[in-house]
PDB file of C-alpha atoms and ligand atoms in Angstrom:
ATOM      1  CA  MET A   1      77.970  30.815 -32.387  1.00 82.00           C
ATOM      2  CA  THR A   2      81.124  32.611 -33.514  1.00 86.00           C
ATOM      3  CA  CYS A   3      83.046  35.678 -32.334  1.00 87.00           C
ATOM      4  CA  HIS A   4      81.743  38.746 -34.165  1.00 86.00           C
ATOM      5  CA  LYS A   5      85.262  40.214 -34.269  1.00 90.00           C
ATOM      6  CA  CYS A   6      87.544  37.355 -35.401  1.00 93.00           C
ATOM      7  CA  GLY A   7      85.095  34.590 -36.332  1.00 90.00           C
ATOM      8  CA  ASN A   8      86.505  32.142 -33.774  1.00 91.00           C
ATOM      9  CA  GLN A   9      84.141  29.302 -32.820  1.00 90.00           C
ATOM     10  CA  LEU A  10      82.711  29.939 -29.316  1.00 87.00           C
ATOM     11  CA  PHE A  11      80.935  27.888 -26.707  1.00 85.00           C
ATOM     12  CA  VAL A  12      77.461  28.948 -25.602  1.00 82.00           C
ATOM     13  CA  ASN A  13      78.617  29.847 -22.086  1.00 83.00           C
ATOM     14  CA  ASP A  14      81.762  31.738 -23.165  1.00 85.00           C
ATOM     15  CA  GLN A  15      81.886  35.317 -21.966  1.00 86.00           C
ATOM     16  CA  PHE A  16      85.083  36.219 -23.822  1.00 89.00           C
ATOM     17  CA  CYS A  17      86.567  34.994 -27.104  1.00 90.00           C
ATOM     18  CA  SER A  18      89.454  32.536 -26.450  1.00 89.00           C
ATOM     19  CA  ARG A  19      91.402  33.851 -29.486  1.00 91.00           C
ATOM     20  CA  CYS A  20      91.060  37.658 -29.437  1.00 93.00           C
ATOM     21  CA  GLY A  21      89.573  38.304 -25.988  1.00 91.00           C
ATOM     22  CA  GLU A  22      86.568  40.154 -27.369  1.00 89.00           C
ATOM     23  CA  ARG A  23      83.592  40.259 -25.047  1.00 88.00           C
ATOM     24  CA  VAL A  24      80.879  37.903 -26.287  1.00 83.00           C
ATOM     25  CA  LYS A  25      77.523  39.578 -26.741  1.00 71.00           C
ATOM     26  CA  SER A  26      74.748  37.996 -24.734  1.00 61.00           C
ATOM     27  CA  ASN A  27      72.014  36.616 -26.950  1.00 53.00           C
ATOM     28  CA  ILE A  28      69.325  36.808 -24.248  1.00 50.00           C
ATOM     29  CA  SER A  29      67.822  39.934 -25.816  1.00 48.00           C
ATOM     30  CA  ASP A  30      67.720  38.177 -29.187  1.00 50.00           C
ATOM     31  CA  ASN A  31      65.787  35.280 -27.686  1.00 50.00           C
ATOM     32  CA  GLN A  32      63.327  37.651 -26.050  1.00 50.00           C
ATOM     33  CA  SER A  33      62.552  39.476 -29.285  1.00 49.00           C
ATOM     34  CA  GLN A  34      62.133  36.148 -31.077  1.00 50.00           C
ATOM     35  CA  SER A  35      59.610  34.854 -28.530  1.00 51.00           C
ATOM     36  CA  THR A  36      57.690  38.134 -28.794  1.00 51.00           C
ATOM     37  CA  VAL A  37      57.383  37.626 -32.548  1.00 50.00           C
ATOM     38  CA  ILE A  38      56.132  34.058 -32.018  1.00 50.00           C
ATOM     39  CA  ASN A  39      53.505  35.278 -29.528  1.00 52.00           C
ATOM     40  CA  ASP A  40      52.268  37.868 -32.014  1.00 51.00           C
ATOM     41  CA  GLU A  41      51.803  35.186 -34.660  1.00 49.00           C
ATOM     42  CA  GLN A  42      49.545  33.090 -32.444  1.00 50.00           C
ATOM     43  CA  PRO A  43      45.873  33.564 -33.313  1.00 58.00           C
ATOM     44  CA  LYS A  44      44.107  35.615 -30.681  1.00 59.00           C
ATOM     45  CA  ARG A  45      40.793  34.302 -29.401  1.00 69.00           C
ATOM     46  CA  SER A  46      39.779  37.801 -28.513  1.00 85.00           C
ATOM     47  CA  LYS A  47      36.272  38.160 -27.144  1.00 91.00           C
ATOM     48  CA  SER A  48      34.889  41.462 -26.013  1.00 95.00           C
ATOM     49  CA  ALA A  49      33.516  41.140 -22.483  1.00 96.00           C
ATOM     50  CA  ILE A  50      31.498  44.331 -23.042  1.00 97.00           C
ATOM     51  CA  LEU A  51      29.915  42.893 -26.197  1.00 97.00           C
ATOM     52  CA  ALA A  52      29.058  39.684 -24.305  1.00 97.00           C
ATOM     53  CA  LEU A  53      27.437  41.847 -21.615  1.00 97.00           C
ATOM     54  CA  ILE A  54      25.355  43.771 -24.190  1.00 97.00           C
ATOM     55  CA  LEU A  55      24.300  40.549 -25.968  1.00 97.00           C
ATOM     56  CA  SER A  56      23.228  38.936 -22.703  1.00 97.00           C
ATOM     57  CA  ALA A  57      21.357  42.116 -21.750  1.00 97.00           C
ATOM     58  CA  LEU A  58      19.328  41.783 -24.944  1.00 97.00           C
ATOM     59  CA  VAL A  59      18.747  38.011 -24.746  1.00 97.00           C
ATOM     60  CA  VAL A  60      19.630  35.790 -21.775  1.00 97.00           C
ATOM     61  CA  GLY A  61      22.340  33.300 -22.836  1.00 97.00           C
ATOM     62  CA  LEU A  62      23.353  35.170 -25.996  1.00 97.00           C
ATOM     63  CA  GLY A  63      26.567  36.522 -24.430  1.00 97.00           C
ATOM     64  CA  GLN A  64      27.507  32.995 -23.322  1.00 97.00           C
ATOM     65  CA  LEU A  65      26.781  31.774 -26.856  1.00 96.00           C
ATOM     66  CA  TYR A  66      29.083  34.482 -28.197  1.00 96.00           C
ATOM     67  CA  ALA A  67      31.824  33.471 -25.729  1.00 95.00           C
ATOM     68  CA  GLY A  68      31.700  29.897 -27.045  1.00 95.00           C
ATOM     69  CA  GLN A  69      29.348  28.290 -24.508  1.00 96.00           C
ATOM     70  CA  GLY A  70      26.639  27.507 -27.056  1.00 95.00           C
ATOM     71  CA  LEU A  71      24.752  24.774 -25.198  1.00 96.00           C
ATOM     72  CA  LYS A  72      24.953  26.600 -21.880  1.00 97.00           C
ATOM     73  CA  GLY A  73      23.598  29.766 -23.486  1.00 97.00           C
ATOM     74  CA  ILE A  74      20.583  27.921 -24.941  1.00 97.00           C
ATOM     75  CA  VAL A  75      19.868  26.064 -21.674  1.00 97.00           C
ATOM     76  CA  LEU A  76      20.240  29.307 -19.718  1.00 97.00           C
ATOM     77  CA  PHE A  77      17.661  30.919 -21.988  1.00 98.00           C
ATOM     78  CA  GLY A  78      15.289  27.964 -21.499  1.00 98.00           C
ATOM     79  CA  VAL A  79      15.734  28.040 -17.727  1.00 97.00           C
ATOM     80  CA  TRP A  80      15.120  31.784 -17.734  1.00 97.00           C
ATOM     81  CA  ILE A  81      11.813  31.413 -19.613  1.00 97.00           C
ATOM     82  CA  LEU A  82      10.654  28.443 -17.485  1.00 97.00           C
ATOM     83  CA  ALA A  83      11.674  30.016 -14.172  1.00 96.00           C
ATOM     84  CA  SER A  84       9.948  33.254 -15.168  1.00 96.00           C
ATOM     85  CA  ILE A  85       6.679  31.372 -15.829  1.00 96.00           C
ATOM     86  CA  VAL A  86       6.921  29.224 -12.683  1.00 96.00           C
ATOM     87  CA  THR A  87       7.736  32.152 -10.368  1.00 95.00           C
ATOM     88  CA  VAL A  88       5.287  34.449 -12.202  1.00 94.00           C
ATOM     89  CA  GLY A  89       8.092  36.794 -13.235  1.00 93.00           C
ATOM     90  CA  MET A  90       9.879  36.969  -9.882  1.00 91.00           C
ATOM     91  CA  ALA A  91      12.972  35.085 -11.138  1.00 94.00           C
ATOM     92  CA  THR A  92      13.112  37.003 -14.424  1.00 95.00           C
ATOM     93  CA  PHE A  93      15.226  39.894 -13.188  1.00 95.00           C
ATOM     94  CA  VAL A  94      17.407  37.816 -10.847  1.00 95.00           C
ATOM     95  CA  ILE A  95      18.413  35.327 -13.559  1.00 97.00           C
ATOM     96  CA  TRP A  96      18.900  38.194 -16.024  1.00 97.00           C
ATOM     97  CA  VAL A  97      21.399  39.890 -13.670  1.00 97.00           C
ATOM     98  CA  ILE A  98      23.246  36.601 -12.930  1.00 97.00           C
ATOM     99  CA  ASN A  99      23.367  35.973 -16.690  1.00 97.00           C
ATOM    100  CA  LEU A 100      24.901  39.428 -17.240  1.00 97.00           C
ATOM    101  CA  ILE A 101      27.691  38.909 -14.696  1.00 98.00           C
ATOM    102  CA  ASP A 102      28.315  35.395 -16.012  1.00 97.00           C
ATOM    103  CA  ALA A 103      28.524  36.472 -19.675  1.00 97.00           C
ATOM    104  CA  TYR A 104      30.933  39.287 -18.836  1.00 97.00           C
ATOM    105  CA  ARG A 105      33.235  37.126 -16.717  1.00 97.00           C
ATOM    106  CA  ILE A 106      33.264  34.131 -19.103  1.00 97.00           C
ATOM    107  CA  ALA A 107      34.018  36.337 -22.140  1.00 96.00           C
ATOM    108  CA  LYS A 108      36.813  38.027 -20.179  1.00 96.00           C
ATOM    109  CA  LYS A 109      38.372  34.631 -19.361  1.00 95.00           C
ATOM    110  CA  VAL A 110      38.177  33.551 -23.011  1.00 94.00           C
ATOM    111  CA  ASP A 111      39.694  36.876 -24.054  1.00 93.00           C
ATOM    112  CA  GLN A 112      42.596  36.306 -21.654  1.00 93.00           C
ATOM    113  CA  GLY A 113      43.199  32.924 -23.293  1.00 92.00           C
ATOM    114  CA  LYS A 114      42.096  30.950 -20.237  1.00 92.00           C
ATOM    115  CA  HIS A 115      40.451  27.567 -20.671  1.00 92.00           C
ATOM    116  CA  VAL A 116      36.713  27.756 -20.057  1.00 93.00           C
ATOM    117  CA  ASP A 117      34.601  24.627 -19.716  1.00 93.00           C
ATOM    118  CA  GLU A 118      31.283  24.355 -21.545  1.00 91.00           C
ATOM    119  CA  TRP A 119      29.375  24.535 -18.250  1.00 94.00           C
ATOM    120  CA  GLU A 120      31.687  26.844 -16.327  1.00 95.00           C
ATOM    121  CA  PHE A 121      29.985  29.714 -14.532  1.00 95.00           C
ATOM    122  CA  PHE A 122      31.583  33.073 -13.696  1.00 94.00           C
TER     123      PHE A 122
HETATM  124 ZN1   ZN B 201      87.472  36.688 -31.307  1.00 66.11          ZN
END
């Protein structure tokens, strides 16, 4: 880092130039803009929570599959079918609603860049 007025070599913590007395510009704002650029370059794992909700409304587990929980989505679908048969349709709606909330919340977490385990619910 050098003085922008006289070119004198400066220390990082200097507030004024030791040769000409010029006030040293803080480079905090420069660092901030640099980190913003780096963040923009990172690939976004954007998942639409609304799309996950719609997918899971159509087929149980499909929204979870879309959010990256492939195995959980398939098992959820299997459980939904089995439970529907066993309870003669009584569990069908309940599991469908739980599946909707789950798909929406998991996709939202993924969209926010949070780590989501394969078997994480809600
Ligand atoms: Zn200077």
